[in-house]
Coordinates of C-alpha atoms and ligand atoms in Angstrom, one line a residue:
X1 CA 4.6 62.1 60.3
X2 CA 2.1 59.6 59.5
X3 CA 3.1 56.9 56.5
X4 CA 2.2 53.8 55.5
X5 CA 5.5 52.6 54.6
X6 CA 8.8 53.7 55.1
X7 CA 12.3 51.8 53.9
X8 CA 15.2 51.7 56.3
X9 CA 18.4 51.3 55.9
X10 CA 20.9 50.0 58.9
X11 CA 24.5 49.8 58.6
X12 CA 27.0 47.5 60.7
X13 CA 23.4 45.5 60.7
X14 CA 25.4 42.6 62.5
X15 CA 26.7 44.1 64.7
X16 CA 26.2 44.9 68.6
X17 CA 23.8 48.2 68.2
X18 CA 22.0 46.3 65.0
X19 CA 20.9 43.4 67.0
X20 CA 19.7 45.8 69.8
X21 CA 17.8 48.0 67.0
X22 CA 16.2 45.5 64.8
X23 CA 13.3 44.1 66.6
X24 CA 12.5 47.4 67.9
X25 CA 12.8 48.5 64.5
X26 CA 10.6 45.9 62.6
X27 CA 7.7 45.8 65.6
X28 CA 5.5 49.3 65.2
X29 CA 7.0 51.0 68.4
X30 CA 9.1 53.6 66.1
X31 CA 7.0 54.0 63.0
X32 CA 3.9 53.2 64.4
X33 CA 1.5 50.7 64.3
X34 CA 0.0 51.3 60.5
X35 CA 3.2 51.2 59.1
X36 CA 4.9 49.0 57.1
X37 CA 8.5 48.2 57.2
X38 CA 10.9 47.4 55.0
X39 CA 14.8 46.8 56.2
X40 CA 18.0 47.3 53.8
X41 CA 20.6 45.5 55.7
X42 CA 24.4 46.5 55.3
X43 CA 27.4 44.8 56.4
X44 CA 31.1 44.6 55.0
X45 CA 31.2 41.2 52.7
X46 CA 32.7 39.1 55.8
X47 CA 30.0 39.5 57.6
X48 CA 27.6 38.5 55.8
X49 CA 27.1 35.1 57.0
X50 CA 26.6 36.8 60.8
X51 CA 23.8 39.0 58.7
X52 CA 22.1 35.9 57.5
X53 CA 21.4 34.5 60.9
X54 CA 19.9 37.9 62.5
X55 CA 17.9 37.9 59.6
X56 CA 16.8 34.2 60.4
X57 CA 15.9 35.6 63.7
X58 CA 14.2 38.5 62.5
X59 CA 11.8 36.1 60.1
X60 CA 11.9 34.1 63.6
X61 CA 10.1 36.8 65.0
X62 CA 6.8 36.9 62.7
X63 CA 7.1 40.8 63.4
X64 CA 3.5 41.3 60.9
X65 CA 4.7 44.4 60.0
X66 CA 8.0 43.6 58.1
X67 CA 7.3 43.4 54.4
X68 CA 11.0 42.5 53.2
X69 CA 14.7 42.6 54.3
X70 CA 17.5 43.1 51.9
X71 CA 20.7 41.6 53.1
X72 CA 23.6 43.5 51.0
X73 CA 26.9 44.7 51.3
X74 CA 26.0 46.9 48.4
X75 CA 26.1 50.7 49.5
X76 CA 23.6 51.4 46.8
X77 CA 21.4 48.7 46.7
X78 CA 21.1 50.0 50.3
X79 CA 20.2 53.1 49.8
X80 CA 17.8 53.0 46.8
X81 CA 14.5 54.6 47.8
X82 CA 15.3 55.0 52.0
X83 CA 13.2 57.1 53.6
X84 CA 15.6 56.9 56.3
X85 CA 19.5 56.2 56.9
X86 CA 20.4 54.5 60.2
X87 CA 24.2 55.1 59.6
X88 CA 25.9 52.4 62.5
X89 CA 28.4 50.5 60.9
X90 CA 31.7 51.7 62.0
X91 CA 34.6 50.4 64.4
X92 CA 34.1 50.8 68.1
X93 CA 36.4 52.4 70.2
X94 CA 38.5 49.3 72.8
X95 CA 39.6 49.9 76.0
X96 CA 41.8 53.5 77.0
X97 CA 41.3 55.0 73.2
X98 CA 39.1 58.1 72.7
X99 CA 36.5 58.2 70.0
X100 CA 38.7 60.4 68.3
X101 CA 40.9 58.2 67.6
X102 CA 38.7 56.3 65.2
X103 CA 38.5 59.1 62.9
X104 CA 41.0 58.0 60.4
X105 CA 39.7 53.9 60.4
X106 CA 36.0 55.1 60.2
X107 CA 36.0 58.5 58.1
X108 CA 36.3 56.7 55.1
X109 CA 33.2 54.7 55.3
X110 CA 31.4 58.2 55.4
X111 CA 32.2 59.4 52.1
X112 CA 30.9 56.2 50.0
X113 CA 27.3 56.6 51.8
X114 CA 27.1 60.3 51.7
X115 CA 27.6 59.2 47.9
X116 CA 25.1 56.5 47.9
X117 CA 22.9 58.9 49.5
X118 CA 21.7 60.6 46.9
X119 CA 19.6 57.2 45.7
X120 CA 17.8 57.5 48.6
X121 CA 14.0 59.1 49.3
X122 CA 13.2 63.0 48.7
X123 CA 12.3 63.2 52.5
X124 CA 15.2 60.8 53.6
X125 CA 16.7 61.6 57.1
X126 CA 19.8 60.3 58.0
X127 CA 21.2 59.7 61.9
X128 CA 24.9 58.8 62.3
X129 CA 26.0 56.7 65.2
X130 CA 29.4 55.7 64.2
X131 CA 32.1 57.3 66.0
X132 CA 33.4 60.0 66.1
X133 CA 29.5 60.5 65.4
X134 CA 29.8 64.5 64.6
X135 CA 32.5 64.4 62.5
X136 CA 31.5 61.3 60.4
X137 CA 28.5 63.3 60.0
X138 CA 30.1 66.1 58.7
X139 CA 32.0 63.1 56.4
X140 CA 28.2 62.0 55.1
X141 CA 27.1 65.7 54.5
X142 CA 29.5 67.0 52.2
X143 CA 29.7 63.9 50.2
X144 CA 26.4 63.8 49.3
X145 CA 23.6 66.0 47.7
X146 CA 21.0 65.3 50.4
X147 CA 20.7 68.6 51.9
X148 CA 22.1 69.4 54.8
X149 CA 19.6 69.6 57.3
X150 CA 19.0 65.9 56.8
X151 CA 21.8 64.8 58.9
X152 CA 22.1 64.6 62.1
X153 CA 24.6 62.6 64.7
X154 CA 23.7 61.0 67.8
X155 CA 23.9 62.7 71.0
X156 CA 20.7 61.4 72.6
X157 CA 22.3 58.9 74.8
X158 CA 24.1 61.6 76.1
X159 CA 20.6 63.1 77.0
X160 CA 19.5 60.0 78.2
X161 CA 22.4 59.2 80.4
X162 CA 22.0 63.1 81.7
X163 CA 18.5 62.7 82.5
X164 CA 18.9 59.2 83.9
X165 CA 21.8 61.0 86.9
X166 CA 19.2 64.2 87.4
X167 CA 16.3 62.0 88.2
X168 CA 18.5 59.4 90.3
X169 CA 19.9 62.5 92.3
X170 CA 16.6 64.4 92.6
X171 CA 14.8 61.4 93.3
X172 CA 12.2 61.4 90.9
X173 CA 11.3 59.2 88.0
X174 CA 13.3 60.2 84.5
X175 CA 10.2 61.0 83.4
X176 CA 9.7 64.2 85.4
X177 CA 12.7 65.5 83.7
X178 CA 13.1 67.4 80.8
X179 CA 14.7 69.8 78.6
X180 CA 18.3 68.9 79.1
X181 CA 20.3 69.9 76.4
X182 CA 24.1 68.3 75.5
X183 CA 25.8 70.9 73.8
X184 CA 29.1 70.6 71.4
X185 CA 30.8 66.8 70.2
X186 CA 29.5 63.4 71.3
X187 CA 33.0 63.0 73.5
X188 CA 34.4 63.3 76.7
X189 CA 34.4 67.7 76.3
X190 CA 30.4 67.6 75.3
X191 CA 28.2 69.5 77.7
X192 CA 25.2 68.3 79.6
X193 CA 23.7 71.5 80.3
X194 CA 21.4 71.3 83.6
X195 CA 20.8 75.0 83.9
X196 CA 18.5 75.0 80.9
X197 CA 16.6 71.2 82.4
X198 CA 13.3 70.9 84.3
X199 CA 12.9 68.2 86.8
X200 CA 8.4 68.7 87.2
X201 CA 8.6 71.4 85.3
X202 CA 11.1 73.7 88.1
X203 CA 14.4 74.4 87.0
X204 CA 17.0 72.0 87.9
X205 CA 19.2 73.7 90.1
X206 CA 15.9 74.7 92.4
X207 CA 15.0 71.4 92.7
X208 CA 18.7 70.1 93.6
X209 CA 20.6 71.8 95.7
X210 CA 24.1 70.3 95.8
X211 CA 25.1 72.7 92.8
X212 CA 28.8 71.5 92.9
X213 CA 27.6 68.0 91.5
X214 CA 25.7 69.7 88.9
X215 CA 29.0 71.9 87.8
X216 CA 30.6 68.5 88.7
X217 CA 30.3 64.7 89.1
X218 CA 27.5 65.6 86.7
X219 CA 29.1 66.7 84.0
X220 CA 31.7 64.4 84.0
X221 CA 29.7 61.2 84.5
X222 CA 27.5 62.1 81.3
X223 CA 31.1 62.8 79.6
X224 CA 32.8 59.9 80.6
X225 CA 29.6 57.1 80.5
X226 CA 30.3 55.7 77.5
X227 CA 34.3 54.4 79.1
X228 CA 32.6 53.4 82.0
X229 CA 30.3 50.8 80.3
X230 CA 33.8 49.7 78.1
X231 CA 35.3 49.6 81.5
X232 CA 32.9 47.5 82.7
X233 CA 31.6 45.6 79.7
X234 CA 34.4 45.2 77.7
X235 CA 32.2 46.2 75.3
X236 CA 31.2 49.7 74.0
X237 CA 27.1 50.5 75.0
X238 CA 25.0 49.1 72.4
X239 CA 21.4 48.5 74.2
X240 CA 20.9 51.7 75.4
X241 CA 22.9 53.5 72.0
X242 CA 20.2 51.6 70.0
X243 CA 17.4 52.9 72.1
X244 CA 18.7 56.5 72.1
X245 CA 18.7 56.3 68.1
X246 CA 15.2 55.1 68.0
X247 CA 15.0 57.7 70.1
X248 CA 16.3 60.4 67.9
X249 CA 13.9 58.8 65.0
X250 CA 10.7 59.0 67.0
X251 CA 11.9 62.7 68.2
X252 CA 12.3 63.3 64.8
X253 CA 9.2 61.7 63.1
X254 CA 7.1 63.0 65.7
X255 CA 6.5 66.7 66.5
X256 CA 8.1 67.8 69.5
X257 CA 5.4 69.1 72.3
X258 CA 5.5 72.6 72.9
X259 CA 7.7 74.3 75.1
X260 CA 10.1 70.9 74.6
X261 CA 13.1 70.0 73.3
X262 CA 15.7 67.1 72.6
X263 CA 19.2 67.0 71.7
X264 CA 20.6 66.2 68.3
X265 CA 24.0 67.0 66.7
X266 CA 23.3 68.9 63.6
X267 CA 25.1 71.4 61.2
X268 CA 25.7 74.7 63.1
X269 CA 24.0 78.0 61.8
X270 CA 26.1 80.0 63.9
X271 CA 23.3 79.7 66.9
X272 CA 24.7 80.4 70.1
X273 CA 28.0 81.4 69.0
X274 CA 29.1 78.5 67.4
X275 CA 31.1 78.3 64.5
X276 CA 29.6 77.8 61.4
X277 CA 30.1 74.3 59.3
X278 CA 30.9 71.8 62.2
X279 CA 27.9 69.1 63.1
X280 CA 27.0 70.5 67.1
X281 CA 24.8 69.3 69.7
X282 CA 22.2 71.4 70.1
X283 CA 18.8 71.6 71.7
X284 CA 16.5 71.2 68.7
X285 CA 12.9 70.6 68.2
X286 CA 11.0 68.7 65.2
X287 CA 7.5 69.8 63.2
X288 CA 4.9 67.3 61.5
X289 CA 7.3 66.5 59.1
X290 CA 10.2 65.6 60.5
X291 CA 12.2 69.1 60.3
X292 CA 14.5 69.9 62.7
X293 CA 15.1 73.7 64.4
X294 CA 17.6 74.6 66.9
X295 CA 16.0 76.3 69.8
X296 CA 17.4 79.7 70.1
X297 CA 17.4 81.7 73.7
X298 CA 18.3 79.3 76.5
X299 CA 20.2 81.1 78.9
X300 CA 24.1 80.5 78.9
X301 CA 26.3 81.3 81.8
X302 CA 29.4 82.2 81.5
X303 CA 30.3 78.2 82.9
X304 CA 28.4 77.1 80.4
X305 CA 29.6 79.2 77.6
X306 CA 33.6 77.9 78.7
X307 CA 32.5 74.6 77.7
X308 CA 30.7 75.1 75.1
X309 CA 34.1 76.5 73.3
X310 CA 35.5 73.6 74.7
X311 CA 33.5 71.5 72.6
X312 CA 33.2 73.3 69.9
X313 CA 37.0 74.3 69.2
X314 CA 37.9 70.2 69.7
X315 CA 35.2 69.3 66.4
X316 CA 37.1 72.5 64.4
X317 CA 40.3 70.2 65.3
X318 CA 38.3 66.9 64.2
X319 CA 37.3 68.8 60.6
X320 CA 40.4 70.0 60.0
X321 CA 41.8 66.3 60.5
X322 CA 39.1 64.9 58.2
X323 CA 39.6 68.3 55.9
X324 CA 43.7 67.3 55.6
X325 CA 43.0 63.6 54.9
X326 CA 40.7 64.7 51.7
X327 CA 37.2 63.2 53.4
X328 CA 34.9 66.4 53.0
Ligands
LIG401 P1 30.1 46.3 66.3 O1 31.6 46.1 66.0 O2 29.4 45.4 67.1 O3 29.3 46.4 64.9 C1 29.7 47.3 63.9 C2 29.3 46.6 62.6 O4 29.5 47.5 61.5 C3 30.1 45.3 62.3 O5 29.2 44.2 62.1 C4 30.9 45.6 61.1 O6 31.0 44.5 60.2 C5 30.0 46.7 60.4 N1 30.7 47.6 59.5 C6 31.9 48.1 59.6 N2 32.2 48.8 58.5 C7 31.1 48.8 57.7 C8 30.7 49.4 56.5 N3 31.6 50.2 55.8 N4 29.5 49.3 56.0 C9 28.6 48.5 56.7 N5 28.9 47.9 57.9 C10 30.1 48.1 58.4 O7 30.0 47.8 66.9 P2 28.8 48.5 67.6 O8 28.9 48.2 69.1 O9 27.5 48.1 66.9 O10 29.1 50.0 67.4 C11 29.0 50.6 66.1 C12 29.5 52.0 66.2 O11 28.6 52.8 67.0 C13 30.9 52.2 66.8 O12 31.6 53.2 66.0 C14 30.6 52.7 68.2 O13 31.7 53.5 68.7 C15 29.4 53.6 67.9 N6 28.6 54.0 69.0 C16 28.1 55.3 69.0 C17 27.3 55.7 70.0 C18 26.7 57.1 70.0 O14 26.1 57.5 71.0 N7 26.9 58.0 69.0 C19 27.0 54.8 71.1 C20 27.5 53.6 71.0 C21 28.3 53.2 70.0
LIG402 C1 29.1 55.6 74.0 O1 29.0 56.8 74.3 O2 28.7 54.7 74.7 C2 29.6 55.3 72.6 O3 30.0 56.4 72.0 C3 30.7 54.2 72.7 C4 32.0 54.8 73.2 O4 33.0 54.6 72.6 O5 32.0 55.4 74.3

């Protein structure tokens, strides 16, 4: 999609994923080098003051491209005119609790910008990173007019963090893999599917042949990567969930190349067998103008298909949780 300006708004712009985003954000490596940037900051009132000094160090930065910042913790003033919604702000999980236990604490903040949405942009596009990612999404969608297919929840770290293991077993670099898919809820039951992913363009499990890991220690490393980094940062990921996001925008702005695809967690249609009405990973790809399609007819084993129902029947539980506290 080729612009001369777009508007951007990033919540929770304070915080740990923010400061990772920002720079990448303002410097021409996600919009492009002939495009202007402007940045609608958000952040709860108490932290403004920590907002103030990124933004010092964003106008430290000189980035030419950066026309203006708004620094608000005014949902609207946010979201007047976006052309996209970088949706971040949100609790992260601490040591030994599950994303899913956030959903109560961080719902909430869902419905107020699925409201404020509808100030934003005609073409506005919206990724959610707070957790539980999927079902805040959901939260977002049906409080707001924005159509549906705008929305979309981050799942490509989880891509990421599959294709960084394939490569690093196959011994190749990551970028001789391809076409991995995650399938289901950005949580420990999503599924990295490897029977669908290329490693130089050959099937994965020709090219590796220790298929217990891939029905294994794969699947569960991807599932459980984002405890390991608390476990061992004390801290939840926020370089590398930053980079996937501007990931997921590129992906998203840019059309996909043919015979490709990336993963993003959007409303299901009922591809695949998946219940209708819940926000799924899928493998999607995007066209010249930023629309999103779920790839129809990978192949699905009959292991895969188990854990895709997995996945799938823990976000009906998550939407009926959200559904009973009055958030959709
Ligand atoms: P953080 O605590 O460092 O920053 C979050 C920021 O959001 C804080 O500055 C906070 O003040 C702000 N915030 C809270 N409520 C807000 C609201 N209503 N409006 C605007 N801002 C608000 O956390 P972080 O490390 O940046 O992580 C943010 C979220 O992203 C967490 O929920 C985390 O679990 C999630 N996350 C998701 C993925 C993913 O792949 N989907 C990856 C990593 C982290
Ligand atoms: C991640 O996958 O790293 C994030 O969702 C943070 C977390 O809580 O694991």
């Amino acid at each position: 999609m080729q612009r001369n300006h777009v508007t951007v708004a990033l919540t929770g712009a304070a915080g740990n994923i923010g400061y990772a985003m920002l720079p990448r954000l303002a410097s021409g490596e996600v919009f492009g080098p002939d495009t202007t940037v402007e940045l609608r900051l958000l952040e709860i009132t108490p932290a403004l003051g920590a907002l103030e000094g990124v933004a010092m160090e964003m106008n430290d930065c000189a980035f030419p491209l950066l026309t203006k910042m708004v620094l608000t913790d005014d949902v609207e003033e946010a979201f007047d005119g976006i052309n996209w919604g970088l949706f971040v702000g949100a609790k992260p999980r601490g040591k030994g609790m599950l994303r899913g236990d956030l959903i109560l604490g961080n719902g909430p903040i869902f419905t107020g910008q699925g409201k404020a949405l509808n100030k934003a942009a005609d073409d506005v596009r919206v990724i959610v990173v707070g957790n539980p990612a999927n079902t805040n999404a959901l939260i977002a969608m049906s409080n707001s007019d924005v159509p549906n297919d705008r929305f979309a929840a981050l799942t490509r770290l989880d891509q990421n963090r599959a294709m960084s293991q394939l490569a690093a077993k196959a011994g190749v670099a990551v970028s001789e893999v391809t076409n991995v898919a995650i399938f289901g809820n950005h949580s420990k039951t999503m599924y990295p599917d490897a029977e669908n992913a290329l490693i130089g363009g050959k099937p994965v499990y020709d090219v590796i042949d220790d298929h217990d890991w891939l029905r294994g220690d794969f699947i569960s490393t991807v599932q459980g990567r984002g405890k390991a980094v608390i476990d061992a940062r004390g801290k939840s990921s926020a370089m590398s969930a930053a980079s996937a996001a501007l990931d997921h925008v590129m992906s998203v702005e840019r059309p996909t190349p043919a015979g490709q695809h990336f993963a993003a967690a959007v409303l299901s249609d009922g591809s695949y067998g998946i219940s209708e009405g819940i926000i799924y990973s899928f493998p999607v790809t995007s066209d010249d103008n930023g629309n999103l399609e779920i790839v129809q007819g990978l192949t699905i084993s009959d292991f895969g298909r188990e854990k895709m129902k997995a996945t799938e029947a823990e976000l009906l539980e998550e939407k009926q949780v959200v559904s009973d506290a009055g958030l959709l």
